[in-house]
mmCIF file of C-alpha atoms and ligand atoms in Angstrom:
data_model
loop_
_atom_site.group_PDB
_atom_site.id
_atom_site.type_symbol
_atom_site.label_atom_id
_atom_site.label_comp_id
_atom_site.label_asym_id
_atom_site.label_seq_id
_atom_site.Cartn_x
_atom_site.Cartn_y
_atom_site.Cartn_z
ATOM 1 C CA MET A 44 11.958 15.119 16.364
ATOM 2 C CA ILE A 45 8.516 16.751 16.134
ATOM 3 C CA PRO A 46 8.298 17.514 12.380
ATOM 4 C CA TYR A 47 6.857 20.762 10.994
ATOM 5 C CA GLY A 48 4.420 18.751 8.907
ATOM 6 C CA ARG A 49 3.558 15.109 8.435
ATOM 7 C CA GLN A 50 1.077 12.978 6.517
ATOM 8 C CA SER A 51 -1.570 10.912 8.312
ATOM 9 C CA VAL A 52 -1.944 7.511 6.658
ATOM 10 C CA ASP A 53 -4.189 4.878 8.219
ATOM 11 C CA GLN A 54 -5.293 1.297 7.486
ATOM 12 C CA ALA A 55 -8.147 2.451 5.228
ATOM 13 C CA ASP A 56 -5.593 4.282 3.046
ATOM 14 C CA ILE A 57 -3.374 1.201 2.896
ATOM 15 C CA ASP A 58 -6.310 -1.065 2.011
ATOM 16 C CA ALA A 59 -7.385 1.309 -0.772
ATOM 17 C CA VAL A 60 -3.926 1.246 -2.374
ATOM 18 C CA VAL A 61 -3.575 -2.535 -2.048
ATOM 19 C CA GLU A 62 -6.959 -3.025 -3.698
ATOM 20 C CA VAL A 63 -5.774 -1.127 -6.787
ATOM 21 C CA LEU A 64 -2.436 -2.968 -6.785
ATOM 22 C CA THR A 65 -4.218 -6.265 -7.301
ATOM 23 C CA SER A 66 -6.625 -4.869 -9.935
ATOM 24 C CA ASP A 67 -6.196 -4.599 -13.718
ATOM 25 C CA TRP A 68 -5.165 -0.934 -13.687
ATOM 26 C CA LEU A 69 -2.038 0.449 -12.090
ATOM 27 C CA THR A 70 -1.455 3.678 -13.922
ATOM 28 C CA GLN A 71 -4.046 6.287 -14.882
ATOM 29 C CA GLY A 72 -7.403 4.494 -14.989
ATOM 30 C CA PRO A 73 -10.824 4.303 -13.354
ATOM 31 C CA THR A 74 -9.691 5.189 -9.827
ATOM 32 C CA LEU A 75 -8.053 8.351 -11.091
ATOM 33 C CA GLU A 76 -11.316 9.359 -12.740
ATOM 34 C CA ARG A 77 -13.111 8.833 -9.435
ATOM 35 C CA PHE A 78 -10.511 10.904 -7.597
ATOM 36 C CA GLU A 79 -10.851 13.739 -10.116
ATOM 37 C CA ALA A 80 -14.637 13.632 -9.905
ATOM 38 C CA ALA A 81 -14.615 13.595 -6.099
ATOM 39 C CA LEU A 82 -12.343 16.620 -5.820
ATOM 40 C CA ALA A 83 -14.189 18.529 -8.552
ATOM 41 C CA GLU A 84 -17.456 17.939 -6.705
ATOM 42 C CA ARG A 85 -16.033 18.951 -3.345
ATOM 43 C CA CYS A 86 -14.528 22.130 -4.828
ATOM 44 C CA GLU A 87 -17.579 22.953 -6.978
ATOM 45 C CA ALA A 88 -15.360 22.898 -10.079
ATOM 46 C CA GLY A 89 -16.448 21.840 -13.546
ATOM 47 C CA PHE A 90 -13.331 19.825 -14.366
ATOM 48 C CA ALA A 91 -10.354 18.319 -12.543
ATOM 49 C CA VAL A 92 -7.188 16.986 -14.205
ATOM 50 C CA ALA A 93 -4.868 14.943 -11.976
ATOM 51 C CA VAL A 94 -1.129 14.850 -12.681
ATOM 52 C CA CYS A 95 2.062 13.484 -11.141
ATOM 53 C CA ASN A 96 2.818 16.551 -8.969
ATOM 54 C CA ALA A 97 1.806 20.192 -8.557
ATOM 55 C CA THR A 98 4.904 21.406 -10.408
ATOM 56 C CA ALA A 99 3.675 19.541 -13.500
ATOM 57 C CA ALA A 100 0.185 20.921 -12.851
ATOM 58 C CA LEU A 101 1.553 24.483 -12.856
ATOM 59 C CA HIS A 102 3.540 23.765 -16.020
ATOM 60 C CA ILE A 103 0.580 22.529 -18.065
ATOM 61 C CA ALA A 104 -1.702 25.207 -16.588
ATOM 62 C CA CYS A 105 0.725 27.846 -17.909
ATOM 63 C CA LEU A 106 0.858 26.142 -21.318
ATOM 64 C CA ALA A 107 -2.938 25.907 -21.458
ATOM 65 C CA ALA A 108 -3.033 29.634 -20.636
ATOM 66 C CA GLY A 109 -0.962 30.179 -23.778
ATOM 67 C CA LEU A 110 2.183 31.262 -21.935
ATOM 68 C CA GLY A 111 5.323 31.228 -24.078
ATOM 69 C CA GLN A 112 8.347 33.193 -25.168
ATOM 70 C CA ASN A 113 8.067 36.987 -24.904
ATOM 71 C CA ASP A 114 5.316 36.630 -22.294
ATOM 72 C CA TRP A 115 5.491 37.508 -18.610
ATOM 73 C CA LEU A 116 4.443 35.449 -15.620
ATOM 74 C CA TRP A 117 4.167 37.223 -12.280
ATOM 75 C CA THR A 118 4.014 35.615 -8.859
ATOM 76 C CA SER A 119 4.893 36.174 -5.214
ATOM 77 C CA PRO A 120 8.517 35.874 -4.056
ATOM 78 C CA ASN A 121 7.223 34.186 -0.887
ATOM 79 C CA THR A 122 6.539 30.782 -2.388
ATOM 80 C CA PHE A 123 8.096 27.504 -3.352
ATOM 81 C CA LEU A 124 10.327 27.637 -6.456
ATOM 82 C CA ALA A 125 7.753 25.858 -8.638
ATOM 83 C CA SER A 126 5.337 28.843 -8.721
ATOM 84 C CA ALA A 127 7.975 30.785 -10.674
ATOM 85 C CA ASN A 128 9.789 27.967 -12.477
ATOM 86 C CA CYS A 129 6.607 26.990 -14.351
ATOM 87 C CA GLY A 130 6.912 30.249 -16.273
ATOM 88 C CA ARG A 131 10.519 29.527 -17.176
ATOM 89 C CA TYR A 132 9.573 26.021 -18.425
ATOM 90 C CA CYS A 133 7.382 27.778 -21.004
ATOM 91 C CA GLY A 134 10.181 30.127 -22.053
ATOM 92 C CA ALA A 135 8.428 33.109 -20.466
ATOM 93 C CA ASP A 136 10.002 35.855 -18.365
ATOM 94 C CA VAL A 137 9.212 35.834 -14.654
ATOM 95 C CA ASP A 138 8.696 38.804 -12.350
ATOM 96 C CA PHE A 139 7.455 39.144 -8.789
ATOM 97 C CA VAL A 140 5.012 41.233 -6.791
ATOM 98 C CA ASP A 141 6.046 41.954 -3.208
ATOM 99 C CA ILE A 142 4.032 40.614 -0.284
ATOM 100 C CA ASP A 143 1.636 42.172 2.191
ATOM 101 C CA PRO A 144 3.523 42.528 5.514
ATOM 102 C CA LEU A 145 0.630 40.992 7.482
ATOM 103 C CA THR A 146 -0.931 38.216 5.378
ATOM 104 C CA TRP A 147 2.404 37.347 3.680
ATOM 105 C CA ASN A 148 0.473 36.875 0.439
ATOM 106 C CA LEU A 149 1.032 38.850 -2.738
ATOM 107 C CA ASP A 150 0.069 42.506 -2.050
ATOM 108 C CA THR A 151 -2.759 43.504 -4.371
ATOM 109 C CA ASP A 152 -2.014 47.263 -4.030
ATOM 110 C CA ALA A 153 1.546 46.579 -5.197
ATOM 111 C CA LEU A 154 0.068 44.437 -7.983
ATOM 112 C CA ALA A 155 -2.237 47.269 -9.108
ATOM 113 C CA ARG A 156 0.672 49.749 -9.196
ATOM 114 C CA LYS A 157 2.892 47.323 -11.091
ATOM 115 C CA LEU A 158 0.154 46.589 -13.649
ATOM 116 C CA GLU A 159 -0.343 50.295 -14.275
ATOM 117 C CA ALA A 160 3.375 50.723 -14.906
ATOM 118 C CA ALA A 161 3.524 47.608 -17.093
ATOM 119 C CA GLU A 162 0.633 48.817 -19.218
ATOM 120 C CA SER A 163 2.533 51.972 -20.127
ATOM 121 C CA THR A 164 5.581 49.965 -21.205
ATOM 122 C CA GLY A 165 3.675 47.157 -22.943
ATOM 123 C CA THR A 166 4.919 44.490 -20.527
ATOM 124 C CA LEU A 167 1.670 43.310 -18.942
ATOM 125 C CA PRO A 168 1.760 39.710 -17.667
ATOM 126 C CA LYS A 169 -0.089 36.940 -19.478
ATOM 127 C CA VAL A 170 -0.321 34.854 -16.306
ATOM 128 C CA LEU A 171 -0.490 35.678 -12.608
ATOM 129 C CA VAL A 172 0.257 32.787 -10.250
ATOM 130 C CA ALA A 173 -1.584 33.817 -7.077
ATOM 131 C CA VAL A 174 -0.154 31.688 -4.274
ATOM 132 C CA ALA A 175 -2.475 30.906 -1.361
ATOM 133 C CA PHE A 176 0.384 31.089 1.123
ATOM 134 C CA SER A 177 0.032 28.836 4.181
ATOM 135 C CA GLY A 178 -3.450 27.821 3.011
ATOM 136 C CA GLN A 179 -5.261 31.150 2.777
ATOM 137 C CA SER A 180 -6.179 32.724 -0.543
ATOM 138 C CA CYS A 181 -4.911 36.123 -1.614
ATOM 139 C CA ASP A 182 -7.350 39.003 -2.050
ATOM 140 C CA MET A 183 -8.857 37.103 -4.980
ATOM 141 C CA ARG A 184 -11.718 39.563 -5.415
ATOM 142 C CA ALA A 185 -9.256 42.378 -6.172
ATOM 143 C CA ILE A 186 -7.149 40.059 -8.336
ATOM 144 C CA GLY A 187 -10.235 39.029 -10.321
ATOM 145 C CA GLU A 188 -11.076 42.690 -11.008
ATOM 146 C CA LEU A 189 -7.507 43.442 -12.099
ATOM 147 C CA ALA A 190 -7.510 40.354 -14.339
ATOM 148 C CA ARG A 191 -10.644 41.556 -16.130
ATOM 149 C CA ARG A 192 -9.199 45.038 -16.529
ATOM 150 C CA TYR A 193 -5.736 44.015 -17.769
ATOM 151 C CA GLY A 194 -6.597 40.701 -19.406
ATOM 152 C CA PHE A 195 -4.266 38.247 -17.683
ATOM 153 C CA VAL A 196 -5.002 34.617 -16.761
ATOM 154 C CA VAL A 197 -5.217 33.852 -13.038
ATOM 155 C CA ILE A 198 -3.741 30.540 -11.852
ATOM 156 C CA GLU A 199 -4.278 30.088 -8.139
ATOM 157 C CA ASP A 200 -1.411 28.055 -6.700
ATOM 158 C CA ALA A 201 -3.484 26.481 -3.949
ATOM 159 C CA SER A 202 -0.864 23.816 -3.172
ATOM 160 C CA HIS A 203 -1.355 24.732 0.504
ATOM 161 C CA ALA A 204 -5.099 25.205 0.318
ATOM 162 C CA VAL A 205 -6.982 21.953 -0.369
ATOM 163 C CA GLY A 206 -10.224 22.341 1.584
ATOM 164 C CA ALA A 207 -9.873 26.097 2.095
ATOM 165 C CA HIS A 208 -12.657 28.575 1.303
ATOM 166 C CA TYR A 209 -12.785 32.071 -0.121
ATOM 167 C CA ALA A 210 -15.823 34.342 -0.224
ATOM 168 C CA GLY A 211 -17.922 31.505 1.160
ATOM 169 C CA ARG A 212 -17.042 29.035 -1.591
ATOM 170 C CA PRO A 213 -14.404 26.290 -1.876
ATOM 171 C CA VAL A 214 -11.011 27.221 -3.264
ATOM 172 C CA GLY A 215 -10.991 25.671 -6.732
ATOM 173 C CA CYS A 216 -14.570 26.677 -7.613
ATOM 174 C CA GLY A 217 -13.203 29.003 -10.277
ATOM 175 C CA GLU A 218 -15.076 32.134 -9.273
ATOM 176 C CA PHE A 219 -11.888 34.224 -9.143
ATOM 177 C CA ALA A 220 -9.299 32.028 -10.892
ATOM 178 C CA ASP A 221 -9.208 30.487 -14.376
ATOM 179 C CA MET A 222 -7.333 27.469 -13.042
ATOM 180 C CA THR A 223 -6.510 26.257 -9.532
ATOM 181 C CA VAL A 224 -3.598 23.954 -8.699
ATOM 182 C CA PHE A 225 -3.402 21.596 -5.714
ATOM 183 C CA SER A 226 -0.411 19.609 -4.424
ATOM 184 C CA PHE A 227 -0.646 16.219 -2.719
ATOM 185 C CA HIS A 228 2.946 16.127 -1.458
ATOM 186 C CA PRO A 229 3.065 14.378 1.957
ATOM 187 C CA VAL A 230 3.485 17.585 3.964
ATOM 188 C CA LYS A 231 0.436 19.182 2.345
ATOM 189 C CA ILE A 232 -3.206 18.828 3.414
ATOM 190 C CA VAL A 233 -4.000 15.445 1.810
ATOM 191 C CA THR A 234 -1.426 13.236 0.115
ATOM 192 C CA THR A 235 -0.968 10.861 -2.798
ATOM 193 C CA GLY A 236 2.790 10.518 -2.164
ATOM 194 C CA GLU A 237 3.499 12.697 -5.166
ATOM 195 C CA GLY A 238 0.580 14.272 -6.960
ATOM 196 C CA GLY A 239 -1.149 17.372 -8.209
ATOM 197 C CA MET A 240 -4.399 18.522 -9.783
ATOM 198 C CA VAL A 241 -5.621 21.375 -11.956
ATOM 199 C CA LEU A 242 -9.236 22.488 -11.527
ATOM 200 C CA THR A 243 -11.084 24.686 -14.003
ATOM 201 C CA ASN A 244 -14.602 25.464 -15.189
ATOM 202 C CA ARG A 245 -13.583 25.956 -18.800
ATOM 203 C CA PRO A 246 -14.024 22.809 -20.935
ATOM 204 C CA GLU A 247 -11.471 23.886 -23.563
ATOM 205 C CA LEU A 248 -8.823 24.319 -20.865
ATOM 206 C CA ALA A 249 -9.653 20.930 -19.318
ATOM 207 C CA GLU A 250 -9.362 19.220 -22.683
ATOM 208 C CA HIS A 251 -6.045 20.924 -23.384
ATOM 209 C CA LEU A 252 -4.704 20.013 -19.927
ATOM 210 C CA ARG A 253 -5.601 16.347 -20.471
ATOM 211 C CA ARG A 254 -3.799 16.317 -23.811
ATOM 212 C CA LEU A 255 -0.688 17.988 -22.376
ATOM 213 C CA ARG A 256 -0.663 15.453 -19.537
ATOM 214 C CA SER A 257 -0.244 12.626 -22.042
ATOM 215 C CA HIS A 258 2.228 13.492 -24.821
ATOM 216 C CA GLY A 259 -0.040 15.908 -26.695
ATOM 217 C CA MET A 260 -1.894 12.844 -28.029
ATOM 218 C CA THR A 261 -5.529 12.669 -29.042
ATOM 219 C CA ARG A 262 -7.900 9.878 -30.078
ATOM 220 C CA ASP A 263 -10.646 12.378 -30.892
ATOM 221 C CA PRO A 264 -11.215 12.385 -34.702
ATOM 222 C CA ALA A 265 -12.375 16.007 -34.466
ATOM 223 C CA GLN A 266 -8.845 17.045 -33.426
ATOM 224 C CA MET A 267 -7.069 15.104 -36.226
ATOM 225 C CA ASP A 268 -5.881 16.512 -39.543
ATOM 226 C CA GLU A 269 -6.865 13.424 -41.537
ATOM 227 C CA PRO A 270 -9.444 10.618 -41.229
ATOM 228 C CA SER A 271 -8.677 7.971 -38.637
ATOM 229 C CA HIS A 272 -6.661 4.987 -39.913
ATOM 230 C CA GLY A 273 -8.628 2.632 -37.657
ATOM 231 C CA PRO A 274 -9.466 1.872 -34.031
ATOM 232 C CA TRP A 275 -5.769 1.906 -33.007
ATOM 233 C CA TYR A 276 -5.171 5.372 -34.378
ATOM 234 C CA TYR A 277 -4.034 8.403 -32.416
ATOM 235 C CA GLN A 278 -2.332 11.612 -33.373
ATOM 236 C CA GLN A 279 0.150 13.805 -31.585
ATOM 237 C CA VAL A 280 -1.100 17.327 -32.282
ATOM 238 C CA GLU A 281 1.309 19.245 -30.036
ATOM 239 C CA LEU A 282 4.247 18.619 -27.712
ATOM 240 C CA GLY A 283 3.030 17.139 -24.435
ATOM 241 C CA PHE A 284 4.478 15.171 -21.534
ATOM 242 C CA ASN A 285 3.999 12.057 -19.460
ATOM 243 C CA TYR A 286 2.634 13.779 -16.361
ATOM 244 C CA ARG A 287 0.171 11.015 -15.442
ATOM 245 C CA MET A 288 -0.755 10.081 -11.899
ATOM 246 C CA THR A 289 -1.078 6.366 -11.127
ATOM 247 C CA ASP A 290 -4.276 4.698 -9.952
ATOM 248 C CA MET A 291 -2.415 3.607 -6.792
ATOM 249 C CA GLN A 292 -1.825 7.258 -5.963
ATOM 250 C CA ALA A 293 -5.397 8.189 -6.863
ATOM 251 C CA ALA A 294 -6.691 5.464 -4.521
ATOM 252 C CA LEU A 295 -4.658 6.965 -1.698
ATOM 253 C CA GLY A 296 -5.957 10.430 -2.588
ATOM 254 C CA LEU A 297 -9.591 9.273 -2.655
ATOM 255 C CA SER A 298 -9.224 7.592 0.704
ATOM 256 C CA GLN A 299 -7.508 10.684 2.127
ATOM 257 C CA LEU A 300 -10.364 12.898 0.902
ATOM 258 C CA ASN A 301 -12.707 10.981 3.232
ATOM 259 C CA LYS A 302 -10.661 12.384 6.102
ATOM 260 C CA LEU A 303 -10.173 15.918 4.815
ATOM 261 C CA ASP A 304 -12.766 17.484 7.120
ATOM 262 C CA GLY A 305 -11.182 15.851 10.148
ATOM 263 C CA PHE A 306 -7.699 16.970 9.073
ATOM 264 C CA LEU A 307 -8.899 20.560 8.602
ATOM 265 C CA ALA A 308 -10.720 20.588 11.929
ATOM 266 C CA ARG A 309 -7.656 19.394 13.837
ATOM 267 C CA ARG A 310 -5.423 21.935 12.054
ATOM 268 C CA ARG A 311 -7.866 24.730 12.987
ATOM 269 C CA GLU A 312 -7.965 23.526 16.588
ATOM 270 C CA LEU A 313 -4.167 23.521 16.864
ATOM 271 C CA VAL A 314 -3.960 26.970 15.273
ATOM 272 C CA ALA A 315 -6.506 28.365 17.739
ATOM 273 C CA ARG A 316 -4.355 26.979 20.568
ATOM 274 C CA TYR A 317 -1.181 28.505 19.096
ATOM 275 C CA GLN A 318 -2.890 31.890 18.740
ATOM 276 C CA THR A 319 -3.823 31.831 22.446
ATOM 277 C CA LEU A 320 -0.665 30.261 23.832
ATOM 278 C CA LEU A 321 1.709 32.531 21.885
ATOM 279 C CA ALA A 322 -0.251 35.770 22.337
ATOM 280 C CA ASP A 323 2.100 37.232 24.978
ATOM 281 C CA LEU A 324 5.380 36.443 23.253
ATOM 282 C CA PRO A 325 7.296 38.977 21.105
ATOM 283 C CA LEU A 326 5.935 37.530 17.880
ATOM 284 C CA VAL A 327 3.782 38.592 14.975
ATOM 285 C CA LEU A 328 1.144 35.893 14.581
ATOM 286 C CA PRO A 329 -0.680 35.138 11.307
ATOM 287 C CA THR A 330 -3.271 37.704 10.188
ATOM 288 C CA ALA A 331 -6.438 36.566 8.419
ATOM 289 C CA GLN A 332 -7.117 37.745 4.883
ATOM 290 C CA ALA A 333 -10.639 39.166 4.561
ATOM 291 C CA GLU A 334 -13.073 36.558 3.186
ATOM 292 C CA ALA A 335 -10.506 33.736 3.370
ATOM 293 C CA GLU A 336 -10.897 30.602 5.474
ATOM 294 C CA SER A 337 -7.466 28.969 5.549
ATOM 295 C CA ALA A 338 -6.709 25.255 5.252
ATOM 296 C CA TRP A 339 -3.736 25.953 7.576
ATOM 297 C CA HIS A 340 -0.995 24.065 5.802
ATOM 298 C CA LEU A 341 1.581 26.166 7.664
ATOM 299 C CA TYR A 342 1.632 28.036 10.956
ATOM 300 C CA VAL A 343 4.244 30.779 10.604
ATOM 301 C CA VAL A 344 5.292 33.297 13.255
ATOM 302 C CA ARG A 345 7.520 36.341 12.761
ATOM 303 C CA LEU A 346 10.032 37.119 15.485
ATOM 304 C CA HIS A 347 10.269 40.724 16.697
ATOM 305 C CA THR A 348 13.980 40.513 15.961
ATOM 306 C CA ASP A 349 14.407 44.250 16.651
ATOM 307 C CA VAL A 350 13.618 43.817 20.358
ATOM 308 C CA LEU A 351 14.964 40.300 20.892
ATOM 309 C CA PRO A 352 18.345 39.493 22.447
ATOM 310 C CA VAL A 353 18.567 36.430 20.200
ATOM 311 C CA SER A 354 18.769 36.188 16.439
ATOM 312 C CA HIS A 355 16.366 34.470 14.080
ATOM 313 C CA ARG A 356 18.975 31.815 13.462
ATOM 314 C CA GLN A 357 19.598 31.257 17.184
ATOM 315 C CA VAL A 358 15.887 30.715 17.817
ATOM 316 C CA PHE A 359 15.677 28.353 14.839
ATOM 317 C CA GLU A 360 18.721 26.363 15.948
ATOM 318 C CA GLY A 361 17.536 26.341 19.570
ATOM 319 C CA LEU A 362 14.226 24.804 18.536
ATOM 320 C CA ARG A 363 15.929 22.217 16.331
ATOM 321 C CA ALA A 364 18.261 21.349 19.234
ATOM 322 C CA ALA A 365 15.139 20.816 21.379
ATOM 323 C CA GLY A 366 13.896 18.228 18.865
ATOM 324 C CA ILE A 367 11.428 20.523 17.149
ATOM 325 C CA GLY A 368 11.566 20.330 13.353
ATOM 326 C CA VAL A 369 10.865 23.968 12.571
ATOM 327 C CA ASN A 370 11.352 25.252 9.043
ATOM 328 C CA VAL A 371 11.430 28.532 7.111
ATOM 329 C CA HIS A 372 8.875 29.225 4.363
ATOM 330 C CA TYR A 373 10.146 30.737 2.144
ATOM 331 C CA ILE A 374 13.534 31.964 1.035
ATOM 332 C CA PRO A 375 12.464 34.744 -1.392
ATOM 333 C CA VAL A 376 12.566 33.118 -4.822
ATOM 334 C CA HIS A 377 14.182 36.163 -6.490
ATOM 335 C CA LEU A 378 17.262 35.701 -4.256
ATOM 336 C CA GLN A 379 18.007 32.200 -5.570
ATOM 337 C CA PRO A 380 21.170 32.133 -7.690
ATOM 338 C CA TYR A 381 19.179 31.063 -10.752
ATOM 339 C CA TYR A 382 16.950 34.152 -10.475
ATOM 340 C CA ARG A 383 19.809 36.470 -9.497
ATOM 341 C CA ASP A 384 21.480 35.388 -12.753
ATOM 342 C CA LEU A 385 18.357 36.673 -14.499
ATOM 343 C CA GLY A 386 18.919 40.121 -12.946
ATOM 344 C CA PHE A 387 17.128 40.063 -9.574
ATOM 345 C CA LYS A 388 18.998 41.336 -6.513
ATOM 346 C CA PRO A 389 18.605 41.880 -2.770
ATOM 347 C CA GLY A 390 16.339 44.864 -2.113
ATOM 348 C CA ASP A 391 14.055 44.179 -5.077
ATOM 349 C CA PHE A 392 11.169 42.950 -2.898
ATOM 350 C CA PRO A 393 11.890 44.333 0.575
ATOM 351 C CA GLU A 394 8.746 43.094 2.346
ATOM 352 C CA SER A 395 9.477 39.494 1.373
ATOM 353 C CA GLU A 396 13.103 39.902 2.439
ATOM 354 C CA ALA A 397 12.159 41.436 5.829
ATOM 355 C CA TYR A 398 9.661 38.615 6.315
ATOM 356 C CA TYR A 399 12.294 35.991 5.486
ATOM 357 C CA ALA A 400 14.625 37.395 8.154
ATOM 358 C CA GLN A 401 11.981 36.816 10.851
ATOM 359 C CA ALA A 402 9.760 33.899 9.829
ATOM 360 C CA ILE A 403 9.667 30.461 11.416
ATOM 361 C CA SER A 404 7.154 27.703 10.594
ATOM 362 C CA LEU A 405 6.125 25.863 13.744
ATOM 363 C CA PRO A 406 4.989 22.221 13.662
ATOM 364 C CA LEU A 407 1.397 21.741 12.510
ATOM 365 C CA TYR A 408 -0.176 18.487 11.336
ATOM 366 C CA PRO A 409 -3.347 16.569 12.213
ATOM 367 C CA ALA A 410 -1.672 13.921 14.393
ATOM 368 C CA MET A 411 0.153 16.505 16.519
ATOM 369 C CA THR A 412 -0.917 16.190 20.154
ATOM 370 C CA ASP A 413 -1.738 19.018 22.553
ATOM 371 C CA ALA A 414 1.219 17.886 24.673
ATOM 372 C CA GLN A 415 3.597 18.166 21.715
ATOM 373 C CA GLN A 416 2.233 21.614 20.995
ATOM 374 C CA ASP A 417 2.614 22.691 24.624
ATOM 375 C CA TYR A 418 6.248 21.566 24.454
ATOM 376 C CA VAL A 419 6.844 23.640 21.282
ATOM 377 C CA VAL A 420 5.281 26.715 22.905
ATOM 378 C CA ASP A 421 7.291 26.221 26.093
ATOM 379 C CA GLN A 422 10.604 25.829 24.246
ATOM 380 C CA LEU A 423 9.918 28.847 22.035
ATOM 381 C CA GLY A 424 8.995 30.930 25.094
ATOM 382 C CA ARG A 425 12.234 29.961 26.826
ATOM 383 C CA LEU A 426 14.340 30.887 23.806
ATOM 384 C CA LEU A 427 12.655 34.242 23.290
ATOM 385 C CA CYS A 428 12.606 35.311 26.909
ATOM 386 C CA LYS A 429 15.801 33.717 28.224
ATOM 387 C CA THR A 430 17.773 36.919 28.565
ATOM 388 C CA SER A 431 15.137 39.600 28.290
ATOM 389 C CA PRO A 432 11.723 40.254 29.768
ATOM 390 C CA ALA A 433 8.786 39.464 27.549
ATOM 391 C CA VAL A 434 7.862 42.307 25.259
ATOM 392 C CA SER A 435 4.214 42.845 24.522
HETATM 393 C C1 PLP B 199 4.593 22.121 -2.664
HETATM 394 C C2 PLP B 199 4.370 23.296 -3.551
HETATM 395 C C3 PLP B 199 4.449 23.229 -4.947
HETATM 396 C C4 PLP B 199 4.945 22.008 -5.661
HETATM 397 O O1 PLP B 199 4.274 20.882 -5.320
HETATM 398 P P1 PLP B 199 4.793 19.435 -5.805
HETATM 399 O O2 PLP B 199 3.538 18.621 -5.749
HETATM 400 O O3 PLP B 199 5.817 19.011 -4.824
HETATM 401 O O4 PLP B 199 5.321 19.578 -7.187
HETATM 402 C C5 PLP B 199 4.124 24.340 -5.680
HETATM 403 N N1 PLP B 199 3.766 25.494 -5.087
HETATM 404 C C6 PLP B 199 3.713 25.614 -3.749
HETATM 405 C C7 PLP B 199 3.301 26.909 -3.155
HETATM 406 C C8 PLP B 199 4.026 24.523 -2.946
HETATM 407 O O5 PLP B 199 4.015 24.648 -1.603
#
């Protein structure tokens, strides 16, 4: 099976992990600090806080933003569950903003209209989770302007976008987002097995994130409500978690960062080939967001199901039967039973639902060969054109 995504782990990665395994530190320690510093530098961010996965990163980012009961978090329905669930972890209400039919990211015109309506009813969001779907940022310039006008915190869920750029600067630099979250799950751009990171330029947020990562504990006398009892002393000043990343994972992440440019280059090369090879098929290919340079975590195509003799499901199953591990990103989050129980229903976000009925993620990962890609294109072409002439 050709998978839709796969990590690339080499001997240098293995050596880096083994070196930590035989050192004094296994969990959060000096290697983690080096990993944080390396990613902060690469992304031109002031601070980086590594945690055990991006879901935990989103959770503590929301808490650091002050999100709680009687607050609203808004996000895109076209995302992984975690972008919305993080609001629910904080006791907040979650709502969605429909997607742009071409970039498949949150539609900033729809966002502007929804904010205007929310202002009149006193239900403005405290947090917007702007998901960089497939690796390309949303219209962050417009989102930044709306954030200043309406006073919400912007968390960029850049789980797909390690190494991406927006407006000529690295995603994570904090020009248009208060906090940026990365995921290091194996299918993402670089991996630590499980892992996540929050980047920010605001020192008070970074400090709060670090405390939330480790039980809400502090050893800083300035944060304590009485004089220290001695060198062993710590205080728990709020409710936090054990969301630490291990030094073994950080060693893998650091080693993977050395290869990030190569990974991105190969992803771009494969995408350029897909764009050419698929141009004559009855498909909608990805559209670039102005100012965004994608990290290309996913390569999604939309089937012109209205003119095809085959259904979305038939194409999907045909590709799987041919040994091609296609996937669908994403089932609109508001249609999950958990969110339907909260009052959402089919028809609420029609662009995301229309997209879902047509979208297929084709294989894309650095180790994919041209021959594998040619096979995917050939099989897809056969399925789409089997019983009808090509439409274009
Ligand atoms: C993968 C992903 C997450 C969650 O990442 P984990 O590291 O697996 O917790 C969150 N948001 C998006 C958009 C993702 O793709």
